[in-house]
Amino acid sequence: MKIHPILKICILCLLSPLFMACKGKKQTNVTWSVKMADSQMKHYPELWMTENAKTPRWGYTFGLIGKSMIELWKHTGDEKYNHYAKAYADTLIDDKGQIKTYSMKAYNLDNINAGKILFDLYEQTHDHRYKIAMDTLREQLRRQPRTSEGGFWHKLIYPHQMWLDGIYMASPFMAQYGITFNEPELLTDAVNQIKIIARHTYDEETGLFYHGWDESKRQLWANEKTGTSPNFWSRSIGWYAAGVVDVLDFLPPDMEGRDSLLTIVNTLAKGIANYRDPQSKVWYQVTDQGNREGNYLESSGSAFFVYFLFKSLNNNYIDQRYRQVALDGFDGIIENFIKEEENGTYTITNCCAVAGLGGEKVYRDGSFEYYISEPVIENDPKSVGAFILAAIEYEKFEKTNK
């Protein structure tokens, strides 16, 4: 049946708003975890290209992105995210299982983090290369220098020092290795790492945790009585908080020390909630000094805090009174840090590029002035990966709390 051209135009005019509404609805149904992951993959077609890397290298930032992608694969069932992480592992691990660009002699806890992606890859493929690489990282931990109480030095070049960052880098790997390959003593060690650094970095007055602790008290940044660094850096607290809840994934319910970790989780939740910015609902680079000139709202620490809060809520580690802090925090990240580009990808802003303590070339003194002086960039993998993980936990929470 032929339709008169005028009638055809009228029909199209009537249907056009409906088509546009359907199109808009489809777009809004795309979750934030997928939006950010797809943007990452468009910005960097190969994971190793992250940070505009010129050549592939083994490192903790790539491991964070890889881990977030594997968790997204589990969350959505979309294999492309798993493939993205697997391609990184296959680029960096040779046919003998050796990890390219990795050196055990550095005894750098950061180098353990990327090993987290290998457990799932090994379970899927039974490719022995992955097992050899995991065993190599496990051997590093066996040899890693320790404090007198058994806490890992953060790196060989940072003697006698524990940093909050190191808990995220190594303890979840240890716990998962222990469960997967029947080394229960590794679970105990992972728990002890968390407890040791808590004893030395927790500040009762603020309810927060200092970035680092020097047992020897020789560092210029170390408090002469306590050995702690002088300030609270949000991302370091975020690394620690994320590490604690990730370790809990692997602890048997009746394991000794699990209750101690749950106490730490609740301590972290209270401190985090107390120091969010009341207007933006996110957190500052230097956690407790929001009103100080030069301080700024920072995305990676905020994303890790939201990840920690939602994961703790989803697992009933913390009281539901924190749900609004988590929900507001997630909305605050979207409102303050996420922008849509003309090509349809998403950018996350206000990322602290890097921060540490001590060092040889430029000494990092842990002062307020130091933390706010480091470069602030966009689409840093610490912010991207933390946001994807936070979005996954938010989406799980929303699904079970409709």
XYZ file of C-alpha atoms in Angstrom:
402
model
C 0.000 0.000 0.000
C 1.401 3.383 -1.030
C 1.349 6.177 1.529
C 0.797 9.733 0.351
C 4.020 11.800 0.840
C 2.182 14.384 2.988
C 0.770 11.632 5.214
C 4.247 10.045 5.488
C 5.715 13.328 6.709
C 2.934 13.660 9.296
C 3.534 10.134 10.573
C 7.276 10.779 10.860
C 6.645 13.994 12.745
C 4.417 12.163 15.195
C 6.848 9.272 15.711
C 10.036 11.316 15.844
C 9.621 12.442 19.504
C 8.964 8.817 20.455
C 12.130 7.650 18.727
C 14.125 10.410 20.397
C 12.668 9.520 23.786
C 13.618 5.875 23.285
C 17.077 6.888 22.199
C 17.472 9.123 25.237
C 16.229 6.397 27.538
C 18.749 3.955 26.135
C 21.561 6.406 26.783
C 20.513 7.121 30.348
C 20.346 3.382 31.076
C 24.071 3.040 30.453
C 25.641 2.765 33.893
C 28.454 4.968 35.119
C 30.763 1.977 35.512
C 30.328 1.181 31.821
C 30.555 4.816 30.725
C 33.900 5.284 32.444
C 35.306 1.907 31.393
C 34.313 2.447 27.764
C 35.879 5.909 27.897
C 39.105 4.421 29.263
C 39.178 1.902 26.427
C 38.584 4.605 23.833
C 41.238 6.885 25.328
C 43.707 3.983 25.597
C 42.910 1.088 23.188
C 45.501 -1.051 24.987
C 45.629 -0.970 28.780
C 49.422 -0.567 28.792
C 48.968 2.763 26.960
C 47.381 4.256 30.112
C 49.205 7.352 31.366
C 50.295 7.867 27.731
C 52.957 5.197 28.225
C 55.234 4.764 25.212
C 56.108 1.152 25.977
C 54.451 -1.551 28.112
C 55.490 -1.720 31.756
C 54.364 -3.594 34.849
C 52.907 -1.234 37.430
C 50.279 -0.646 40.078
C 48.239 1.899 38.114
C 47.773 -0.533 35.238
C 46.874 -3.177 37.790
C 44.174 -0.944 39.267
C 42.598 -0.381 35.846
C 42.888 -4.090 35.051
C 41.272 -5.080 38.341
C 38.416 -2.639 37.805
C 37.843 -4.073 34.327
C 37.752 -7.652 35.580
C 35.283 -6.652 38.294
C 33.174 -4.938 35.624
C 33.239 -8.102 33.505
C 31.891 -10.028 36.494
C 29.333 -7.276 37.093
C 28.048 -7.008 33.504
C 29.053 -10.266 31.835
C 30.625 -8.317 28.966
C 33.778 -10.150 27.908
C 35.421 -7.095 26.371
C 36.422 -5.848 29.811
C 38.039 -9.149 30.694
C 39.853 -9.169 27.345
C 41.176 -5.666 27.990
C 42.790 -6.815 31.247
C 43.996 -10.107 29.770
C 45.710 -8.343 26.873
C 47.748 -6.365 29.400
C 48.844 -9.518 31.218
C 49.720 -11.243 27.950
C 51.783 -8.255 26.839
C 53.784 -8.160 30.068
C 54.175 -11.890 30.826
C 56.335 -13.896 28.434
C 55.990 -17.552 27.438
C 58.117 -18.594 30.436
C 55.967 -16.711 32.926
C 58.525 -13.977 33.501
C 57.166 -10.464 34.096
C 58.700 -7.932 31.735
C 60.079 -4.711 33.289
C 59.652 -6.172 36.811
C 62.564 -6.388 39.246
C 62.208 -8.246 42.514
C 65.355 -6.576 43.835
C 63.474 -3.298 44.248
C 61.223 -4.935 46.877
C 58.529 -2.477 45.871
C 55.056 -3.302 47.225
C 53.509 -1.323 44.362
C 54.638 -4.076 41.997
C 52.384 -6.617 43.691
C 49.152 -4.839 42.775
C 48.995 -5.810 39.096
C 49.241 -9.451 40.139
C 45.630 -9.309 41.358
C 44.328 -9.664 37.799
C 46.133 -12.980 37.356
C 43.923 -15.040 39.678
C 40.867 -14.747 37.464
C 42.897 -15.191 34.298
C 44.486 -18.347 35.673
C 41.108 -19.714 36.778
C 39.703 -19.145 33.287
C 42.602 -20.447 31.228
C 44.807 -22.610 33.480
C 47.687 -20.972 31.610
C 50.733 -21.818 33.705
C 52.413 -18.521 32.789
C 50.016 -16.726 35.117
C 50.788 -19.107 37.975
C 54.541 -18.607 37.537
C 54.068 -14.833 37.603
C 51.917 -15.039 40.751
C 54.525 -17.270 42.384
C 57.189 -14.691 41.574
C 55.223 -11.974 43.332
C 54.549 -14.283 46.245
C 58.297 -14.911 46.497
C 58.911 -11.165 46.664
C 56.617 -10.989 49.683
C 58.479 -13.877 51.292
C 61.707 -11.888 51.013
C 60.280 -8.377 51.544
C 62.108 -6.469 54.306
C 59.980 -5.913 57.415
C 59.737 -3.765 60.501
C 60.456 -5.300 63.908
C 56.732 -6.170 64.224
C 56.570 -7.796 60.796
C 55.178 -4.928 58.751
C 56.412 -4.706 55.172
C 58.735 -1.873 54.235
C 56.998 0.005 51.437
C 60.076 -0.258 49.221
C 63.700 -1.191 49.739
C 64.620 2.459 49.157
C 62.249 3.436 52.000
C 63.728 1.483 54.910
C 61.701 0.944 58.096
C 58.689 2.692 56.546
C 55.100 1.523 56.170
C 52.720 3.544 54.004
C 48.936 3.189 53.918
C 49.223 2.684 50.147
C 51.079 -0.575 50.678
C 48.098 -2.269 52.292
C 46.091 -2.000 49.089
C 49.059 -3.046 46.962
C 49.920 -6.264 48.771
C 47.463 -7.462 51.403
C 44.531 -8.438 49.135
C 46.964 -10.296 46.849
C 48.379 -12.147 49.844
C 44.942 -13.108 51.100
C 43.749 -14.315 47.704
C 46.952 -16.253 47.101
C 46.581 -17.867 50.510
C 43.007 -18.972 49.801
C 43.687 -20.059 46.225
C 46.875 -22.032 46.846
C 46.266 -23.235 50.395
C 48.671 -21.047 52.355
C 46.474 -19.979 55.282
C 49.393 -18.277 56.997
C 49.222 -15.612 54.292
C 45.745 -14.611 55.454
C 47.101 -14.113 58.966
C 49.977 -12.056 57.577
C 47.624 -9.900 55.492
C 45.517 -9.173 58.570
C 48.606 -8.349 60.622
C 49.845 -5.847 58.029
C 46.551 -3.971 58.383
C 46.640 -4.055 62.179
C 50.290 -3.018 62.497
C 49.938 0.105 60.398
C 46.660 0.978 62.129
C 48.395 0.937 65.526
C 51.025 3.359 64.334
C 49.130 5.735 62.031
C 45.703 6.140 63.660
C 45.070 9.538 65.210
C 42.439 9.512 67.957
C 41.831 13.249 67.823
C 40.708 13.317 64.176
C 39.730 9.678 63.670
C 41.959 9.598 60.577
C 45.122 7.734 59.587
C 48.443 9.389 58.769
C 49.942 8.607 55.369
C 53.111 6.919 56.621
C 55.098 5.697 59.593
C 58.868 5.438 59.997
C 59.810 2.959 62.709
C 63.340 4.358 62.864
C 62.063 7.954 63.195
C 65.019 9.049 61.055
C 63.070 10.596 58.195
C 62.767 14.370 58.215
C 59.014 13.952 57.827
C 58.719 11.604 60.813
C 57.338 12.805 64.123
C 60.169 12.423 66.648
C 57.895 10.661 69.149
C 55.512 8.619 66.977
C 57.342 8.290 63.664
C 54.223 9.316 61.718
C 54.122 11.669 58.761
C 52.547 15.045 59.512
C 49.336 15.045 57.426
C 46.307 13.116 56.263
C 46.238 12.501 52.513
C 42.867 11.359 51.227
C 44.104 8.952 48.567
C 46.377 7.168 51.012
C 43.464 6.701 53.416
C 41.427 5.560 50.416
C 44.073 3.003 49.421
C 44.027 1.675 52.968
C 40.241 1.565 53.260
C 39.893 -0.227 49.924
C 42.608 -2.679 50.902
C 40.873 -3.591 54.159
C 37.493 -4.363 52.564
C 39.205 -6.266 49.746
C 41.070 -8.470 52.230
C 37.769 -9.207 53.995
C 36.574 -10.851 50.755
C 38.875 -13.776 51.501
C 38.685 -14.195 55.277
C 36.616 -17.075 56.701
C 33.818 -15.782 58.978
C 35.350 -17.352 62.077
C 38.956 -16.373 61.385
C 40.864 -14.775 64.230
C 41.541 -11.132 63.446
C 38.481 -10.629 61.252
C 36.719 -8.755 64.054
C 39.699 -6.417 64.333
C 39.377 -5.569 60.649
C 35.671 -4.870 61.033
C 36.505 -2.484 63.879
C 38.978 -0.723 61.592
C 36.329 -0.553 58.845
C 33.911 1.184 61.190
C 36.633 3.541 62.401
C 37.426 4.446 58.799
C 33.765 4.995 57.934
C 33.292 7.377 60.859
C 36.406 9.375 60.031
C 35.573 9.583 56.333
C 32.021 10.735 57.053
C 33.240 13.436 59.433
C 35.527 15.062 56.881
C 33.495 15.208 53.678
C 32.932 18.699 52.346
C 29.373 19.727 53.343
C 28.695 21.580 50.089
C 30.136 19.275 47.416
C 29.772 16.036 49.444
C 33.230 14.895 48.313
C 36.660 15.124 49.940
C 39.708 17.345 49.871
C 43.253 16.427 48.906
C 44.427 17.056 52.480
C 41.528 15.423 54.253
C 41.064 17.541 57.368
C 42.006 20.995 56.051
C 39.205 21.811 53.657
C 39.110 25.501 54.538
C 42.819 26.064 54.013
C 43.884 28.090 50.979
C 45.273 25.929 48.185
C 43.517 22.741 49.224
C 41.219 21.297 46.573
C 38.517 18.673 46.082
C 40.270 15.548 44.806
C 38.696 12.746 42.757
C 40.787 9.629 43.444
C 40.510 9.852 47.226
C 36.801 10.638 46.934
C 36.241 7.668 44.606
C 38.092 5.275 46.903
C 36.057 6.514 49.874
C 32.792 5.918 48.001
C 33.971 2.480 46.887
C 34.839 1.608 50.477
C 31.532 2.874 51.847
C 29.325 1.100 49.307
C 31.268 -2.149 49.541
C 31.025 -1.990 53.334
C 27.272 -1.342 53.099
C 26.783 -4.129 50.573
C 28.514 -6.572 52.910
C 26.873 -5.266 56.102
C 30.209 -4.233 57.599
C 28.881 -0.810 58.591
C 25.586 0.647 59.776
C 23.045 1.870 57.239
C 23.395 5.401 58.623
C 26.339 5.746 56.233
C 24.206 5.091 53.158
C 23.457 8.777 52.590
C 27.134 9.677 52.894
C 27.885 7.118 50.193
C 24.990 8.154 47.952
C 25.785 11.848 48.277
C 29.456 11.098 47.692
C 28.728 9.269 44.457
C 26.482 12.084 43.222
C 29.150 14.560 44.296
C 31.765 12.808 42.176
C 29.503 12.979 39.115
C 28.681 16.635 39.734
C 32.171 17.877 40.608
C 34.585 15.688 38.678
C 32.917 14.094 35.636
C 32.523 15.876 32.318
C 31.282 14.595 28.972
C 33.464 15.247 25.948
C 32.258 16.099 22.448
C 33.099 12.580 21.242
C 30.802 11.027 23.853
C 33.541 9.866 26.222
C 33.803 10.904 29.846
C 36.691 12.581 31.643
C 37.358 12.557 35.369
C 39.056 15.708 36.629
C 40.915 16.923 39.728
C 43.209 13.913 39.986
C 46.341 14.218 42.102
C 48.973 12.774 39.778
C 51.240 11.379 42.481
C 52.274 11.890 46.098
C 54.736 10.177 48.377
C 57.154 10.662 51.241
C 60.909 11.163 51.312
C 62.981 10.316 48.262
C 66.401 11.238 46.968
C 66.055 13.602 43.988
C 63.302 15.773 45.470
C 62.551 15.273 49.146
C 58.815 15.032 49.885
C 58.318 16.280 53.423
C 54.641 15.371 53.882
C 53.690 18.987 54.572
C 50.384 20.541 53.547
C 52.298 22.640 51.024
C 53.798 19.495 49.527
C 50.498 17.654 49.014
C 48.858 20.589 47.258
C 51.926 21.202 45.068
C 51.832 17.949 43.101
C 50.317 18.162 39.582
C 46.535 17.953 39.240
C 45.558 16.179 36.020
C 42.649 14.524 34.200
C 41.906 10.831 33.628
C 44.629 9.640 35.955
C 44.274 5.841 36.320
C 44.007 6.103 40.101
C 40.844 8.159 39.672
C 39.514 6.190 36.690
C 40.019 2.776 38.298
C 38.730 3.852 41.693
C 35.654 5.406 40.089
C 34.817 2.264 38.103
C 35.073 0.194 41.298
C 32.955 2.734 43.186
C 30.314 2.743 40.435
C 30.102 -1.060 40.457
C 29.460 -1.099 44.213
C 26.967 1.770 43.875
C 25.087 -0.145 41.168
C 25.001 -3.271 43.329
C 23.658 -1.194 46.205
C 20.981 0.400 44.053
C 19.888 -2.977 42.707
C 19.368 -4.457 46.167
C 17.837 -1.334 47.699
C 15.156 -0.393 45.184
